[in-house]
């Protein structure tokens, strides 16, 4: 049986044994697993652990194993975005976050399964097959960082990295009962993250507790001149872990509890808000009038950016190549054979939205609606400190349930995409169960104010038992 | 409703070969999403400036200094076709 361990638990184990033994135990657990959370493990993991043992505990993550989403470039280790079009691709460089992790002594366990090119809410569009939710293996783990969440929930890694374009860290964190953070846009460098929708996405950590999220952020956050959107300001994440929410003002957007929100989810979230009241916080209803349009604006912008970002995958420089008499034929065949259906749909829709005659109708209009959504956040967060609501409107759904109807899958992202449009930070923490499945409480803050949402999440965790709930059967 | 011909044209623009059967399926699925996008028409955006990105950053410059690039051998290791230190591709024009 795999164990749920925090970073401090892992460090205690290392001090009694060694980083090498701890890493070997994780690799053994992964080898026995049947949830399909990893796309590959790293051959050099044991070597990294031995190096950490030689360093005798130096570094914030010395000897601590971590799982990495398969769209984050890792030198010498396969990185495929779970797509056939990058089959066999081994990056010649490390992403900024990987450089930082290595500098602090972390041990890379392997790459985690994901929706192809991070496009999805269920990890069903991976070329490696679906990852199973450790709470109920007939259900999806959420997406697109489903593998990263599932391996933490199953005790196959203490911490992991995902990426969040429209909720892709928070959704699987909620479905798998772990903690997941989407930082402020620009707080973590995207250098080395294979782009899907670059104005929306952020790399974010997943873990079993808020303290570990703060530790990983202290390692990966900060300025990087190689990413022109990287923010040049100092942030100390662990300093925000204070068990005190007295005088915290919470706003509860009524639009986040609309039609389609599961009764059990609503109850768990409202109970959590009640708990904050007991702890000395106050709450009031707020209105975010443009929430209704955020989803359409998000998908228009994301697909438009995807059509441009994915243009580089044509079989020339990396991945498989299908022959053709000229470049156009070669590229068109390669892309038709190697992109999955969901990726093709999004690239086609994005190309259509950007094509002559439609740019103003779709793309420009969506960018203007984005301004209004951003203003909703600015207005609401001028009178309260944080916003709270359900991360996902429902608990994890069954595998195959939504796969044939893309629109119904897109609709489940209604509570997570507005934050990506406006760049604000948000965290999902476990807040109870609905029909035996985890429910996520989403806490949203002002831009660059991770400190307040992490303090709120930490205080909740210290005063409740929700993060102690575990999947009953971890294989 | 987006037509099958339009799907094929967009496929050409996007460099994705689409066969007849797929074009029918895409026409139906893409239409339902485009209809959904159409609800943006309800929003009054008169006088609203577009938000291209949310970072409070403009005009990022750096010194024009030469820095090392990736090793040629490492870069070529990922291509399906290489010749004399170059990536070999079919003709473009």
XYZ file of C-alpha atoms in Angstrom:
568
model
C 0.000 0.000 0.000
C 1.403 3.362 -1.036
C 1.756 6.099 1.557
C 0.672 9.745 1.480
C 3.731 11.725 2.503
C 4.381 15.432 2.853
C 7.806 16.947 2.141
C 8.623 16.904 5.883
C 7.592 13.212 6.105
C 9.897 12.444 3.168
C 12.760 14.380 4.748
C 12.288 12.466 8.022
C 12.455 9.193 6.090
C 15.581 10.343 4.269
C 17.282 11.229 7.562
C 16.569 7.717 8.854
C 17.482 5.908 5.617
C 18.652 7.768 2.493
C 17.261 9.674 -0.480
C 18.285 6.696 -2.614
C 16.097 4.302 -0.589
C 13.143 6.675 -0.586
C 13.394 7.169 -4.365
C 13.740 3.426 -4.930
C 10.594 2.830 -2.862
C 8.635 5.337 -4.969
C 9.883 3.756 -8.208
C 8.784 0.356 -6.914
C 5.311 1.704 -6.068
C 5.060 3.279 -9.531
C 6.081 -0.004 -11.215
C 3.206 -1.815 -9.450
C 0.648 0.880 -10.144
C -2.325 0.374 -12.431
C -3.673 3.948 -12.516
C -1.550 4.927 -15.549
C -0.404 8.198 -13.986
C 3.073 8.271 -15.499
C 4.051 8.336 -19.170
C 7.612 7.323 -18.216
C 9.915 7.191 -15.227
C 13.372 8.753 -15.204
C 16.369 6.425 -15.544
C 18.551 8.978 -13.774
C 16.318 9.250 -10.665
C 18.479 7.007 -8.466
C 21.604 8.884 -9.563
C 19.961 12.198 -8.603
C 19.022 10.727 -5.213
C 22.623 9.558 -4.652
C 23.821 13.102 -5.424
C 21.329 14.445 -2.876
C 22.679 11.982 -0.295
C 26.204 13.287 -0.964
C 24.973 16.876 -0.438
C 23.776 15.872 3.042
C 20.426 17.605 2.990
C 21.431 20.882 1.391
C 18.687 22.496 -0.673
C 15.024 23.135 0.085
C 14.008 19.901 -1.658
C 17.127 17.828 -1.032
C 16.324 14.257 -2.008
C 12.573 14.922 -2.325
C 11.028 13.118 -5.326
C 8.777 15.076 -7.673
C 6.622 14.125 -10.681
C 6.570 16.458 -13.701
C 3.747 17.003 -16.191
C 4.735 15.813 -19.645
C 4.573 19.286 -21.220
C 7.479 20.671 -19.167
C 10.836 20.251 -20.937
C 13.357 18.046 -19.137
C 16.836 17.623 -20.610
C 17.508 14.005 -21.532
C 14.003 12.824 -20.558
C 11.149 12.236 -22.994
C 8.640 15.125 -23.182
C 5.664 14.433 -25.434
C 2.629 16.444 -24.236
C 0.993 12.969 -24.401
C 0.842 13.400 -28.178
C 1.988 11.132 -30.988
C 3.380 14.203 -32.747
C 6.178 14.422 -30.150
C 6.791 10.683 -29.889
C 10.492 10.123 -29.215
C 11.243 13.806 -28.533
C 13.926 14.352 -25.911
C 14.491 18.047 -25.112
C 18.085 19.322 -25.303
C 17.433 21.745 -22.409
C 15.655 22.082 -19.066
C 12.674 24.336 -18.397
C 13.342 27.120 -15.882
C 11.332 25.297 -13.196
C 13.395 22.127 -13.702
C 16.657 24.076 -13.332
C 15.319 25.499 -10.053
C 14.194 22.086 -8.765
C 17.574 20.557 -9.584
C 19.395 23.431 -7.883
C 17.448 22.681 -4.681
C 18.231 18.957 -4.804
C 14.844 17.566 -5.937
C 14.738 14.113 -7.558
C 12.733 13.790 -10.780
C 10.683 10.577 -10.713
C 9.227 10.813 -14.204
C 6.676 12.475 -16.461
C 2.959 12.417 -15.802
C 0.061 11.711 -18.108
C -2.084 14.577 -19.362
C -4.694 15.531 -21.907
C -2.925 15.863 -25.249
C -1.258 19.315 -25.334
C -3.121 20.139 -22.084
C -6.442 20.325 -23.937
C -9.077 18.756 -21.740
C -10.753 18.324 -18.384
C -10.422 14.570 -17.942
C -7.031 13.231 -19.189
C -8.973 11.103 -21.671
C -7.384 12.730 -24.728
C -3.869 11.395 -23.968
C -2.225 9.156 -26.570
C -1.164 6.995 -23.594
C -4.755 6.303 -22.529
C -6.728 7.668 -19.600
C -5.317 7.928 -16.065
C -7.640 6.356 -13.484
C -8.846 8.297 -10.464
C -7.416 6.586 -7.335
C -10.683 7.305 -5.456
C -12.722 5.323 -7.987
C -10.947 3.740 -10.909
C -14.071 3.953 -13.099
C -13.793 7.730 -12.948
C -11.533 10.329 -14.568
C -8.852 12.087 -12.505
C -9.767 15.452 -14.056
C -7.539 17.271 -16.457
C -5.453 18.269 -18.043
C -2.875 17.626 -15.289
C -4.714 14.406 -14.352
C -1.564 12.330 -14.048
C 0.112 14.889 -11.765
C -2.877 14.910 -9.380
C -3.523 11.160 -9.471
C 0.065 10.181 -8.652
C 0.052 12.435 -5.580
C -3.354 11.074 -4.490
C -2.154 7.492 -5.031
C 1.048 7.998 -3.022
C 3.243 7.609 -6.120
C 4.907 11.015 -5.563
C 4.768 13.424 -2.623
C 4.580 16.489 -4.898
C 4.166 17.228 -8.600
C 4.042 20.012 -11.166
C 1.121 20.628 -13.500
C 0.106 23.479 -15.776
C -3.140 25.446 -15.580
C -4.546 27.075 -18.737
C -8.235 27.070 -17.819
C -8.237 25.102 -14.561
C -5.885 22.254 -15.426
C -4.209 22.173 -11.993
C -7.274 23.008 -9.896
C -9.699 20.615 -11.614
C -7.664 17.419 -11.119
C -6.651 18.601 -7.619
C -10.374 18.829 -6.770
C -11.257 15.478 -8.404
C -8.356 13.662 -6.683
C -8.585 15.326 -3.254
C -5.209 17.090 -3.259
C -4.106 20.743 -3.101
C -3.326 22.620 -6.342
C -2.252 26.218 -6.987
C -2.509 28.357 -10.103
C -0.123 31.234 -9.402
C -0.574 34.807 -10.630
C 0.232 35.068 -14.341
C 3.963 35.813 -14.524
C 4.864 34.482 -11.057
C 6.439 31.300 -12.464
C 8.520 31.383 -15.650
C 7.021 29.532 -18.628
C 10.442 29.071 -20.246
C 10.491 25.414 -21.310
C 6.736 24.855 -20.913
C 5.432 23.693 -24.291
C 2.873 26.367 -25.099
C -0.803 25.722 -25.702
C -2.374 29.124 -24.878
C 0.445 31.330 -23.681
C -1.529 34.335 -22.435
C -3.495 32.082 -20.054
C -1.302 29.235 -18.814
C 0.861 28.956 -15.697
C 2.903 26.153 -14.197
C 1.546 25.254 -10.752
C 2.385 22.801 -7.935
C 0.230 19.979 -6.529
C 0.719 18.381 -3.114
C -0.962 16.753 -0.123
C -0.847 19.954 1.973
C -0.636 23.747 1.619
C 2.779 23.934 3.281
C 4.273 21.827 0.475
C 2.680 24.075 -2.145
C 4.443 27.043 -0.502
C 7.785 25.207 -0.421
C 7.588 24.284 -4.118
C 6.613 27.874 -4.962
C 9.613 29.192 -3.017
C 11.725 27.024 -5.328
C 10.078 27.585 -8.736
C 8.691 31.128 -8.365
C 10.604 34.265 -9.263
C 12.024 36.252 -12.127
C 13.428 34.705 -15.292
C 14.662 37.016 -18.067
C 14.052 34.265 -20.652
C 10.279 34.672 -20.255
C 9.231 38.205 -21.256
C 6.046 37.901 -19.162
C 7.969 36.885 -16.032
C 7.311 39.156 -13.098
C 10.250 40.847 -11.369
C 9.116 40.941 -7.743
C 10.224 39.094 -4.664
C 7.665 36.773 -3.044
C 8.197 34.550 0.016
C 5.495 31.932 -0.029
C 6.208 30.050 3.205
C 6.084 33.304 5.175
C 2.351 33.446 4.373
C 1.532 30.258 6.301
C -0.179 31.781 9.323
C -3.090 30.060 11.071
C -5.233 33.176 11.394
C -8.199 34.316 9.311
C -9.683 36.758 11.817
C -10.814 39.867 9.962
C -10.569 38.071 6.613
C -13.352 39.278 4.327
C -14.670 36.613 1.970
C -16.755 37.269 -1.137
C -18.961 34.472 -2.432
C -19.882 35.042 -6.098
C -23.484 33.977 -6.607
C -22.711 33.081 -10.244
C -20.418 30.234 -9.087
C -23.407 28.403 -7.614
C -25.566 28.455 -10.731
C -27.434 25.740 -12.573
C -25.566 22.440 -12.846
C -23.782 22.645 -9.487
C -24.024 19.290 -7.702
C -25.940 19.419 -4.395
C -23.180 17.645 -2.443
C -20.552 20.015 -3.864
C -22.591 23.064 -2.906
C -23.114 21.754 0.639
C -19.413 20.961 1.175
C -18.388 24.422 -0.067
C -21.002 26.287 1.994
C -20.017 24.246 5.077
C -16.409 25.302 4.455
C -17.437 28.962 4.292
C -19.362 28.406 7.548
C -16.160 27.058 9.073
C -14.340 30.262 8.104
C -17.053 32.207 9.905
C -16.431 30.108 13.044
C -12.739 30.898 12.671
C -13.432 34.641 12.768
C -13.786 35.564 9.098
C -16.834 37.274 7.596
C -18.483 36.622 4.252
C -20.878 38.325 1.914
C -22.407 37.592 -1.471
C -20.828 39.353 -4.421
C -21.748 39.483 -8.088
C -19.493 38.791 -11.056
C -21.896 39.666 -13.893
C -19.699 38.599 -16.835
C -19.017 35.059 -15.513
C -21.661 33.767 -17.927
C -19.568 34.878 -20.911
C -16.137 33.917 -19.574
C -16.271 30.384 -20.935
C -16.963 31.419 -24.546
C -14.282 34.130 -24.355
C -11.805 31.681 -22.831
C -12.263 28.979 -25.458
C -12.133 31.481 -28.335
C -8.828 32.925 -27.046
C -7.326 29.545 -26.040
C -8.108 27.920 -29.389
C -6.840 30.940 -31.339
C -3.550 30.882 -29.438
C -3.378 27.078 -29.837
C -3.720 27.310 -33.626
C -0.670 29.569 -33.645
C 1.411 27.787 -30.973
C 0.907 24.328 -32.481
C 1.949 25.475 -35.970
C 5.534 24.449 -35.108
C 4.610 20.745 -35.064
C 4.979 19.770 -38.712
C 7.316 16.765 -38.641
C 10.386 18.746 -39.705
C 12.491 19.275 -36.563
C 11.120 16.651 -34.147
C 8.657 13.798 -33.899
C 7.465 11.420 -36.615
C 7.264 12.535 -40.244
C 4.837 11.362 -42.957
C 6.239 11.708 -46.453
C 4.841 14.081 -49.046
C 5.958 15.579 -52.364
C 6.296 19.021 -50.757
C 6.321 20.568 -47.273
C 2.581 21.383 -47.263
C 1.584 17.779 -48.000
C 4.129 16.385 -45.531
C 2.991 18.712 -42.744
C -0.745 18.178 -43.423
C -0.382 14.385 -43.369
C 1.852 14.389 -40.305
C -0.534 16.627 -38.383
C -3.609 14.641 -39.450
C -2.026 11.333 -38.408
C -0.357 12.501 -35.189
C -2.695 15.054 -33.595
C -5.634 13.525 -31.721
C -9.214 14.541 -32.507
C -9.573 17.100 -29.676
C -6.346 18.860 -30.677
C -7.470 18.914 -34.318
C -10.862 20.344 -33.308
C -9.252 23.138 -31.301
C -6.667 23.999 -33.960
C -9.411 24.088 -36.616
C -11.678 26.267 -34.462
C -8.792 28.608 -33.636
C -7.804 28.867 -37.290
C -11.423 29.605 -38.201
C -11.720 32.268 -35.462
C -8.573 33.994 -36.738
C -9.330 33.667 -40.451
C -10.139 36.630 -42.693
C -13.588 38.042 -41.969
C -13.989 36.411 -38.548
C -11.225 37.976 -36.425
C -13.394 40.837 -35.191
C -16.466 38.651 -34.669
C -14.717 36.040 -32.532
C -11.147 36.815 -31.435
C -11.317 40.582 -30.904
C -14.756 40.300 -29.305
C -13.447 37.642 -26.892
C -10.515 39.891 -25.912
C -12.943 42.698 -25.084
C -15.115 40.366 -23.006
C -11.891 39.323 -21.254
C -11.451 42.968 -20.180
C -14.945 42.926 -18.641
C -14.256 39.639 -16.800
C -11.011 41.107 -15.448
C -12.883 44.211 -14.290
C -15.399 41.952 -12.451
C -12.502 40.562 -10.385
C -10.994 44.000 -9.748
C -14.350 45.328 -8.550
C -15.236 42.332 -6.358
C -11.755 42.133 -4.843
C -11.750 45.832 -3.986
C -14.273 45.226 -1.181
C -13.237 41.706 -0.016
C -9.874 39.978 0.514
C -10.624 36.710 -1.269
C -13.385 35.026 -3.258
C -14.548 31.474 -2.580
C -16.619 28.929 -4.471
C -16.553 25.371 -5.787
C -13.511 24.486 -7.915
C -15.579 22.096 -10.045
C -19.376 22.095 -10.215
C -19.443 18.290 -9.855
C -17.258 15.497 -8.434
C -15.198 13.321 -10.805
C -17.363 11.961 -13.614
C -17.196 8.495 -15.171
C -14.663 7.651 -17.873
C -16.337 8.033 -21.287
C -19.294 10.001 -19.909
C -18.504 13.288 -21.685
C -15.924 12.311 -24.243
C -18.226 12.306 -27.289
C -19.709 15.713 -26.574
C -16.950 18.362 -26.507
C -19.309 21.182 -25.562
C -20.544 19.421 -22.407
C -16.918 18.854 -21.404
C -16.110 22.540 -21.979
C -19.079 23.570 -19.807
C -17.583 21.836 -16.759
C -14.778 24.455 -16.762
C -17.198 27.260 -15.925
C -15.763 28.011 -12.447
C -12.086 27.819 -13.311
C -11.528 29.697 -16.602
C -12.400 33.248 -15.435
C -9.241 33.352 -13.264
C -6.995 32.498 -16.219
C -8.604 35.273 -18.266
C -7.778 37.781 -15.538
C -4.452 36.347 -14.306
C -5.408 36.194 -10.616
C -4.000 33.479 -8.310
C -6.261 30.704 -7.005
C -5.906 27.521 -5.009
C -8.069 24.401 -4.700
C -8.109 22.650 -1.317
C -10.081 19.544 -0.299
C -13.215 20.551 1.642
C -15.224 17.344 1.978
C -16.808 14.543 -0.003
C -19.880 14.190 -2.189
C -21.008 10.558 -2.651
C -17.594 9.455 -1.403
C -15.704 11.593 -3.947
C -13.528 14.626 -3.122
C -14.806 18.198 -3.455
C -12.489 21.179 -3.952
C -12.911 24.608 -2.364
C -11.506 27.311 -4.632
C -9.951 30.392 -3.026
C -9.200 33.296 -5.348
C -7.131 36.406 -4.613
C -5.896 39.651 -6.113
C -3.017 39.587 -8.599
C 0.303 38.938 -6.791
C -1.552 38.256 -3.526
C -0.756 34.542 -3.167
C 0.014 35.313 0.488
C -3.656 35.851 1.382
C -5.096 32.826 -0.457
C -2.392 30.565 0.933
C -2.953 31.858 4.463
C -6.696 31.205 4.061
C -6.034 27.691 2.691
C -3.491 26.916 5.400
C -5.781 28.056 8.237
C -8.632 25.934 6.837
C -6.387 22.899 6.633
C -5.129 23.411 10.212
C -8.664 23.595 11.591
C -10.385 20.775 9.641
C -9.758 17.126 8.802
C -10.659 17.220 5.112
C -7.095 16.892 3.876
C -6.733 13.706 5.919
C -9.296 11.867 3.768
C -7.564 9.296 1.551
C -8.649 7.067 -1.311
C -9.723 3.783 0.308
C -8.081 1.665 -2.327
C -4.779 2.743 -3.762
C -3.430 0.101 -6.070
C -23.748 26.150 -39.466
C -20.222 25.628 -40.774
C -20.225 23.581 -43.998
C -18.120 20.573 -44.961
C -16.355 22.704 -47.595
C -15.491 25.322 -44.988
C -14.051 22.612 -42.718
C -11.852 21.428 -45.591
C -10.723 24.994 -46.324
C -9.875 25.625 -42.662
C -8.049 22.263 -42.661
C -5.955 23.544 -45.570
C -5.169 26.784 -43.713
C -4.288 24.824 -40.540
C -2.216 22.239 -42.456
C -4.355 19.301 -41.348
C -5.496 16.792 -43.975
C -9.176 16.067 -43.447
C -10.914 13.194 -45.207
C -14.586 13.251 -46.222
C -15.942 11.281 -43.257
C -14.052 13.404 -40.739
C -15.158 16.627 -42.447
C -18.846 15.659 -41.871
C -18.198 14.940 -38.193
C -16.157 18.122 -37.690
C -18.842 20.229 -39.406
C -21.404 19.128 -36.783
C -19.115 19.371 -33.735
C -17.457 22.653 -34.720
C -20.846 24.226 -35.461
C -22.159 23.552 -31.969
C -19.070 25.169 -30.425
C -19.213 28.165 -32.802
C -22.894 28.622 -31.910
C -21.833 28.700 -28.283
C -19.121 31.291 -29.046
C -21.884 33.305 -30.728
C -23.316 34.211 -27.308
C -20.481 36.749 -27.027
C -22.607 38.875 -29.394
C -24.971 39.533 -26.466
C -22.280 41.476 -24.589
C -22.082 45.230 -25.109
C -18.388 45.930 -25.695
C -18.771 49.437 -27.114
C -15.716 51.447 -26.009
C -14.094 48.446 -24.238
C -10.377 47.935 -24.939
C -9.239 44.346 -25.684
C -6.978 42.556 -23.141
C -4.290 40.678 -25.067
C -2.435 39.690 -21.911
C -2.800 40.471 -18.213
C 0.833 40.972 -17.163
C 1.513 44.526 -16.123
C 4.623 44.554 -18.318
C 5.386 46.351 -21.592
C 8.346 46.484 -23.952
C 10.747 44.017 -22.374
C 14.299 44.643 -23.587
C 17.659 43.097 -22.897
C 21.209 43.999 -23.816
C 22.176 42.803 -27.296
C 24.731 40.303 -26.034
C 25.678 37.083 -27.797
C 24.967 34.052 -25.614
C 25.661 30.365 -26.282
C 23.049 28.504 -28.332
C 22.051 24.860 -28.194
C 24.558 22.286 -29.325
C 24.018 21.426 -33.025
C 24.265 17.690 -32.411
C 21.631 17.832 -29.642
C 19.229 19.768 -31.845
C 19.646 17.418 -34.814
C 19.091 14.390 -32.586
C 15.341 14.963 -32.708
C 14.747 15.261 -36.452
C 13.539 12.396 -38.625
C 15.840 13.449 -41.474
C 19.295 15.007 -41.252
C 22.052 15.621 -43.810
C 25.475 17.233 -43.462
C 24.615 18.944 -40.198
C 21.290 20.313 -41.462
C 17.652 19.291 -41.074
C 16.431 17.948 -44.402
C 12.891 18.941 -45.406
C 10.883 18.566 -48.617
C 10.719 21.579 -50.925
C 8.412 24.364 -49.805
C 7.667 26.128 -53.123
